[in-house]
CSV table of C-alpha atoms in Angstrom, one decimal:
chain,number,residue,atom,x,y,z
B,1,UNK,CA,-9.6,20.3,-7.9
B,2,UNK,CA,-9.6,21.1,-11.7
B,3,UNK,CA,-13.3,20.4,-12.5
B,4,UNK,CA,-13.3,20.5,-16.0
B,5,UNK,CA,-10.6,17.9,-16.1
B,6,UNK,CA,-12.5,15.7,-13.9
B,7,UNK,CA,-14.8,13.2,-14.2
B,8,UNK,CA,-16.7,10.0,-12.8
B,9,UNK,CA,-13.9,7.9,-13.1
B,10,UNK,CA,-10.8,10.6,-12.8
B,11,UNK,CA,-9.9,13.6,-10.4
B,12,UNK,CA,-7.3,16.1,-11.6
B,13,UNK,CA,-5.7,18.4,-8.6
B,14,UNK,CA,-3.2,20.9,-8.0
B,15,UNK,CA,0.6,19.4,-7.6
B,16,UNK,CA,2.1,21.6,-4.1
B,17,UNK,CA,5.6,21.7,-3.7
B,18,UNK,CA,6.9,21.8,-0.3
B,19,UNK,CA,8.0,20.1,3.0
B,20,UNK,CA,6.0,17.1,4.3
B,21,UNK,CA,5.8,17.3,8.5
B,22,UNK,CA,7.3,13.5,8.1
B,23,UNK,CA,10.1,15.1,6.9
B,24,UNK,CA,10.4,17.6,9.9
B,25,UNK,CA,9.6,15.1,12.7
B,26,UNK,CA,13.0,13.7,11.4
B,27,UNK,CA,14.6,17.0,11.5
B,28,UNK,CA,16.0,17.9,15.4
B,29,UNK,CA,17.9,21.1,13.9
B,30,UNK,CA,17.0,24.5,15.9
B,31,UNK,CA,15.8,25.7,12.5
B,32,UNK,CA,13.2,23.1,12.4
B,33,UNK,CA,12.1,23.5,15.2
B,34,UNK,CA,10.9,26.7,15.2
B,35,UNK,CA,9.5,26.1,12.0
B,36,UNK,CA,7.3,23.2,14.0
B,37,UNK,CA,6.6,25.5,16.2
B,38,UNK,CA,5.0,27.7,13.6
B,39,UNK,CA,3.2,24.9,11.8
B,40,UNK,CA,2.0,23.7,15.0
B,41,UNK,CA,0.3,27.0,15.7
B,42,UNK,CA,-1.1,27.3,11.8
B,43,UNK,CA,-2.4,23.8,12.1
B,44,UNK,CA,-4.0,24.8,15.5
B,45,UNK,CA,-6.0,28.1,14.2
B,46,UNK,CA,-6.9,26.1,10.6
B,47,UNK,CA,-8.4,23.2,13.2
B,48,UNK,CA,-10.6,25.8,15.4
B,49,UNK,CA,-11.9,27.6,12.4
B,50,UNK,CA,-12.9,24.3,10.9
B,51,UNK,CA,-14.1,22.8,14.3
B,52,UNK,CA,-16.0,25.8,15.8
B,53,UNK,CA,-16.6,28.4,12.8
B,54,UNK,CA,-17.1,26.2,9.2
B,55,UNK,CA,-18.5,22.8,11.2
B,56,UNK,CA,-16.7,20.8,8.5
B,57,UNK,CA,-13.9,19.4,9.6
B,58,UNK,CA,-10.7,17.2,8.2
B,59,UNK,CA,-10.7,14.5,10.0
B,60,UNK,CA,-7.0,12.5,8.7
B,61,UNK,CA,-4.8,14.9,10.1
B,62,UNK,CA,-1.7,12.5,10.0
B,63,UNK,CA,1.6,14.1,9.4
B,64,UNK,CA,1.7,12.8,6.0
B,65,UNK,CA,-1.6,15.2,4.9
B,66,UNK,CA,0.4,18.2,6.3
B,67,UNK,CA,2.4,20.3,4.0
B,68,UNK,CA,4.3,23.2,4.2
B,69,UNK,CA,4.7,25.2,1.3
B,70,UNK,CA,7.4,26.9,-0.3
B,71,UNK,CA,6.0,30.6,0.5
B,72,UNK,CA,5.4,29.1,4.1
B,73,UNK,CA,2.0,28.5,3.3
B,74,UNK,CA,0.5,25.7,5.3
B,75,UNK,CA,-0.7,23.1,2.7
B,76,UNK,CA,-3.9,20.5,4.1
B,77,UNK,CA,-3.9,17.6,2.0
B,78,UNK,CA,-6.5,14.1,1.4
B,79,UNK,CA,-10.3,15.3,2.2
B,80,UNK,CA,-11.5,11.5,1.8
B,81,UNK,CA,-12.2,11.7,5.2
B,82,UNK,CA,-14.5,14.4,6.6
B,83,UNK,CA,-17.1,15.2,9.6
B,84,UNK,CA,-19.7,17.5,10.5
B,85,UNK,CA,-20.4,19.5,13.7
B,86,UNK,CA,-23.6,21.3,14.0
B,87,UNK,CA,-24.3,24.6,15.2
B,88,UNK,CA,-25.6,23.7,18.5
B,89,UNK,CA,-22.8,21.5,19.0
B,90,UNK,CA,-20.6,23.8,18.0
B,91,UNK,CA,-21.4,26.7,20.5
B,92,UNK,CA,-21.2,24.0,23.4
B,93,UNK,CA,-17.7,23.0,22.2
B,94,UNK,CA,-17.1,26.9,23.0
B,95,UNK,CA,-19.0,26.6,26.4
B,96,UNK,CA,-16.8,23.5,27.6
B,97,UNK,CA,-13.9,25.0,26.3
B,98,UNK,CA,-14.7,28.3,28.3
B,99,UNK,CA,-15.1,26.0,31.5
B,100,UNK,CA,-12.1,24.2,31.4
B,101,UNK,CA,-10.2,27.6,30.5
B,102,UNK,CA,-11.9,29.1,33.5
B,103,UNK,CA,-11.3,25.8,35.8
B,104,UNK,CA,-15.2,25.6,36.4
B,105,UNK,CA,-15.4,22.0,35.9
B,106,UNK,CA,-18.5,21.7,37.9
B,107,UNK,CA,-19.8,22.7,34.7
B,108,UNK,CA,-18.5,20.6,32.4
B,109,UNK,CA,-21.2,17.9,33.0
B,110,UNK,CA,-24.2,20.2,31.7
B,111,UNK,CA,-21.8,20.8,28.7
B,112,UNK,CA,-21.2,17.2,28.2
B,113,UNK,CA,-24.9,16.5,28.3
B,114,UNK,CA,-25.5,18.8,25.3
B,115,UNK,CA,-22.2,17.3,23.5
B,116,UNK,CA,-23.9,13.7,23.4
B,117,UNK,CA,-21.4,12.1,26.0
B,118,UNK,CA,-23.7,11.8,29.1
B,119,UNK,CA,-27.8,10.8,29.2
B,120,UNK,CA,-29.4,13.7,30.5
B,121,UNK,CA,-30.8,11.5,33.1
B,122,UNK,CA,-27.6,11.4,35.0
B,123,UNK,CA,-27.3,15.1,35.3
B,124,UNK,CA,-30.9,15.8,36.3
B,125,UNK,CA,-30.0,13.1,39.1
B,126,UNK,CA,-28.9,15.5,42.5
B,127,UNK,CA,-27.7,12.1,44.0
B,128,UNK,CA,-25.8,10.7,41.0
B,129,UNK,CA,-24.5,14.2,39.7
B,130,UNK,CA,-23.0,14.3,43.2
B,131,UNK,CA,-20.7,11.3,42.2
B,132,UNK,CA,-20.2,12.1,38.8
B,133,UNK,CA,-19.3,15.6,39.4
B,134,UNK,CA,-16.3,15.6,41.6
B,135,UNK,CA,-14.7,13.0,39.6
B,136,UNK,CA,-15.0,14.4,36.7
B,137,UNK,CA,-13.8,17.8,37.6
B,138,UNK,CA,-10.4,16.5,39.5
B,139,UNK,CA,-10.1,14.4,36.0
B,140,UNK,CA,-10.5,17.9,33.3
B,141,UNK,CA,-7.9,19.3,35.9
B,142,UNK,CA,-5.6,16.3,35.4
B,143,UNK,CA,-5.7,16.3,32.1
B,144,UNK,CA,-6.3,19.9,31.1
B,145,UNK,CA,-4.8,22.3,33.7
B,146,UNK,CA,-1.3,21.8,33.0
B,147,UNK,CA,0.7,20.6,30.0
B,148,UNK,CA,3.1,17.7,29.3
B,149,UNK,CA,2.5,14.2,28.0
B,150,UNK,CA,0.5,11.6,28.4
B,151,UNK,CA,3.2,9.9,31.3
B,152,UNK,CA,3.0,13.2,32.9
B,153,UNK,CA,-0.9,13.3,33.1
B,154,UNK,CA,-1.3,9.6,33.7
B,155,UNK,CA,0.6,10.1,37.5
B,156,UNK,CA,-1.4,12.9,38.2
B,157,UNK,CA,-4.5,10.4,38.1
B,158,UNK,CA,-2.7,7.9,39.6
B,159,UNK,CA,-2.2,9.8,42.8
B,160,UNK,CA,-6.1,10.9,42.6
B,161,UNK,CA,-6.8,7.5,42.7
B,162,UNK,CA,-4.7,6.6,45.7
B,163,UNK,CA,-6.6,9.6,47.4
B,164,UNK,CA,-9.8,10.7,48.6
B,165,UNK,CA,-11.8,10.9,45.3
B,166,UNK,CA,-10.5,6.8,44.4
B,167,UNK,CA,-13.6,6.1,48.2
B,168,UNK,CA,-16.3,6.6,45.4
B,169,UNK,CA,-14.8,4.6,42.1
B,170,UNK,CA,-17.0,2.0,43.4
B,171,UNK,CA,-20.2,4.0,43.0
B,172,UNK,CA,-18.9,5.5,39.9
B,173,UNK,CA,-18.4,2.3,38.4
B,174,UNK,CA,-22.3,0.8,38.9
B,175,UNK,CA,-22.9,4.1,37.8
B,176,UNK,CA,-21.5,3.5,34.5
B,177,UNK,CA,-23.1,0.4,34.5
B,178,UNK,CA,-26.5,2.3,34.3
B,179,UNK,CA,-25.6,5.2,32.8
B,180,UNK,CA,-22.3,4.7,30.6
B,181,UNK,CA,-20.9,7.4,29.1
B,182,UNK,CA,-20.9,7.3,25.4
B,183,UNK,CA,-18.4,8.9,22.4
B,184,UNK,CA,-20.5,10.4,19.7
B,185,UNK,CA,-19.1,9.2,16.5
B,186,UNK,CA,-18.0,12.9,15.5
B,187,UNK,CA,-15.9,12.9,18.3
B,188,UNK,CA,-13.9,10.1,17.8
B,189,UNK,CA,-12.8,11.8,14.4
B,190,UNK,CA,-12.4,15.6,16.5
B,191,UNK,CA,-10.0,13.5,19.2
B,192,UNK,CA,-8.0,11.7,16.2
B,193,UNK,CA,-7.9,15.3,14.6
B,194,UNK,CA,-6.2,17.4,18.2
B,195,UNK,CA,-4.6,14.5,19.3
B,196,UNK,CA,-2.5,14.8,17.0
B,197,UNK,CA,-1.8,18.4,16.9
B,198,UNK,CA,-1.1,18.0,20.6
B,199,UNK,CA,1.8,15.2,20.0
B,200,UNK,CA,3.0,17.8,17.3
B,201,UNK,CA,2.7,20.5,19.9
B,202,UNK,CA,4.6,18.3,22.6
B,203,UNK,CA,7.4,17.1,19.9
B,204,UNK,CA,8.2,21.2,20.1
B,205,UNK,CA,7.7,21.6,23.6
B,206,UNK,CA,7.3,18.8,26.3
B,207,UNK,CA,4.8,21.2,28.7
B,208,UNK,CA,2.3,21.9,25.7
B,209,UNK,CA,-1.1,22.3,26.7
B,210,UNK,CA,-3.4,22.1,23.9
B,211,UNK,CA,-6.5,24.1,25.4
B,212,UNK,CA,-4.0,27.2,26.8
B,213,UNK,CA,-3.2,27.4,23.0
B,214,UNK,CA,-7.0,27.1,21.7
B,215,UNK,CA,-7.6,29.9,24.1
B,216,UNK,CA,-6.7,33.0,21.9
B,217,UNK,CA,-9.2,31.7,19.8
B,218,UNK,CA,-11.5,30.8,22.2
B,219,UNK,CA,-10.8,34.4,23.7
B,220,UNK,CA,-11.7,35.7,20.0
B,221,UNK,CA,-14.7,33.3,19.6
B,222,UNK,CA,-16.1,34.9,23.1
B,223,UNK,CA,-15.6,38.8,22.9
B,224,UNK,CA,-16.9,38.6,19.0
B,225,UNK,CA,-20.1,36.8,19.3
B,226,UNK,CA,-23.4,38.7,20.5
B,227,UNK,CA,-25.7,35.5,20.8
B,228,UNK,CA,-26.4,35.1,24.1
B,229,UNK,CA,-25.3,31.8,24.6
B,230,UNK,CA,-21.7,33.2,23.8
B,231,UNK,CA,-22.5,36.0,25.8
B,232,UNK,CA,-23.3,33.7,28.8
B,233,UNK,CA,-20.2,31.7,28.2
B,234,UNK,CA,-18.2,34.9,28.8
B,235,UNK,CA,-19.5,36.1,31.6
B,236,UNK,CA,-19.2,32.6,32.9
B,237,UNK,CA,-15.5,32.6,32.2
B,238,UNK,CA,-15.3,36.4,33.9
B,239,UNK,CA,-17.0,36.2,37.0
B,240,UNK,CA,-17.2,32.3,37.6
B,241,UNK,CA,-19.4,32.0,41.0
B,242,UNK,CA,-17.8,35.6,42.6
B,243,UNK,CA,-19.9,38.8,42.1
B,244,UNK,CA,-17.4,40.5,40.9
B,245,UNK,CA,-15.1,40.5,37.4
B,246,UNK,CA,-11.5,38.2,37.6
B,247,UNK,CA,-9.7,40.7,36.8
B,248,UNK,CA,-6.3,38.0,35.8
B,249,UNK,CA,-8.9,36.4,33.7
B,250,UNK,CA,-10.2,39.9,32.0
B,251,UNK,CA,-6.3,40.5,30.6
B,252,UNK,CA,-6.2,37.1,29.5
B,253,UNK,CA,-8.9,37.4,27.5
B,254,UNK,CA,-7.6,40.6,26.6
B,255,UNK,CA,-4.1,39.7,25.7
């Protein structure tokens, strides 16, 4: 933005030249798709950094806001819409993240508590977080442990609901009734935001799995930060419920 062009009733910006990604979603040469590929991983790290590092985050990441530039720059465009993350919220993004990387979904409800999504009543419950907890683990694992689309995904919960864990969708049903879970307004503008990266990421490749590619960053995020928060969250991720280190998950992180 030129400021001292600008005023009250005018905004003067910068003109970019480049290649909208409406043009490259129409574009099914081999050329264009590796460059997708690469714009899908630029988009990917500008998102975290935003998300987990700045807190301020664009939040209309449609195709049509996404440029790349001639120098193979990747160009973010219209900041009329926006959202804020906090700092607390922030580090238990990291924490959930580092749970569903781990496959410690047990945990995810404590992190979901902090996020805003679930009363805290529900976890302190032994009873109820015995309901709630077996569910939503088999779910993160549906959704999270593999890649593909949404068809893909949708089966896997399909058969989980034809098996064991569908004897207690009755109680998790009144459960919602008393305690329904809730999406914070910020995260309705985060899941617009990496919904979309993900269909970019599975127009490139059809088993994408959006948190296996947050998890360099993630990885990053872990072995950087000295807060011990962080520093629980990675010991978390290394040792899970065993005594001893994971020794696959120690060269992931170092990877």
């Amino acid at each position: 933005v030129y400021l001292e062009y600008s005023s009250r009733h005018a905004i003067v910006q910068e003109w970019v030249e480049g290649r909208k990604l409406t043009d490259l979603q129409e574009d099914f040469s081999p050329e264009s798709a590796a460059l997708k590929k690469s714009v899908v991983t630029k988009l990917l790290n500008s998102y975290m950094v935003q998300f987990l590092e700045t807190g301020f985050l664009h939040a209309d990441p449609h195709p049509g806001n996404f440029m790349i530039m001639d120098d193979g720059r990747l160009c973010i465009m219209d900041y009329g819409m926006m959202t804020e993350i906090s700092g607390d919220q922030r580090v238990a993004f990291v924490e959930y993240l580092a749970h569903l990387s781990a496959g410690q979904y047990d945990q995810t409800l404590t992190d979901l508590v902090a996020l805003g999504f679930v009363p805290p009543e529900l976890e302190a419950d032994p009873e109820k977080r015995a309901i709630v907890g077996p569910v939503l683990a088999q779910t993160l694992e549906a959704l999270y442990s593999t890649g593909g689309g949404i068809d893909k995904k949708v089966n896997v919960l399909q058969d989980q609901a034809n098996s064991r864990i569908g004897e207690i969708s009755d109680k998790l049903e009144e459960l919602a009734l008393e305690y329904p879970i809730q999406l914070p307004p910020y995260f309705v503008l985060i899941l617009r935001a990496f919904g979309t990266l993900e269909g970019l990421g599975l127009s490139v490749d059809g088993e994408f799995a959006i948190v296996d590619e947050c998890f360099p960053y993630i990885a990053r995020r872990l072995l950087a930060d000295d807060s011990p928060r962080m520093q629980g969250a990675l010991k978390t991720f290394l040792y899970g419920k065993s005594q001893r280190i994971n020794v696959q998950r120690l060269e992931d992180l170092t990877k």
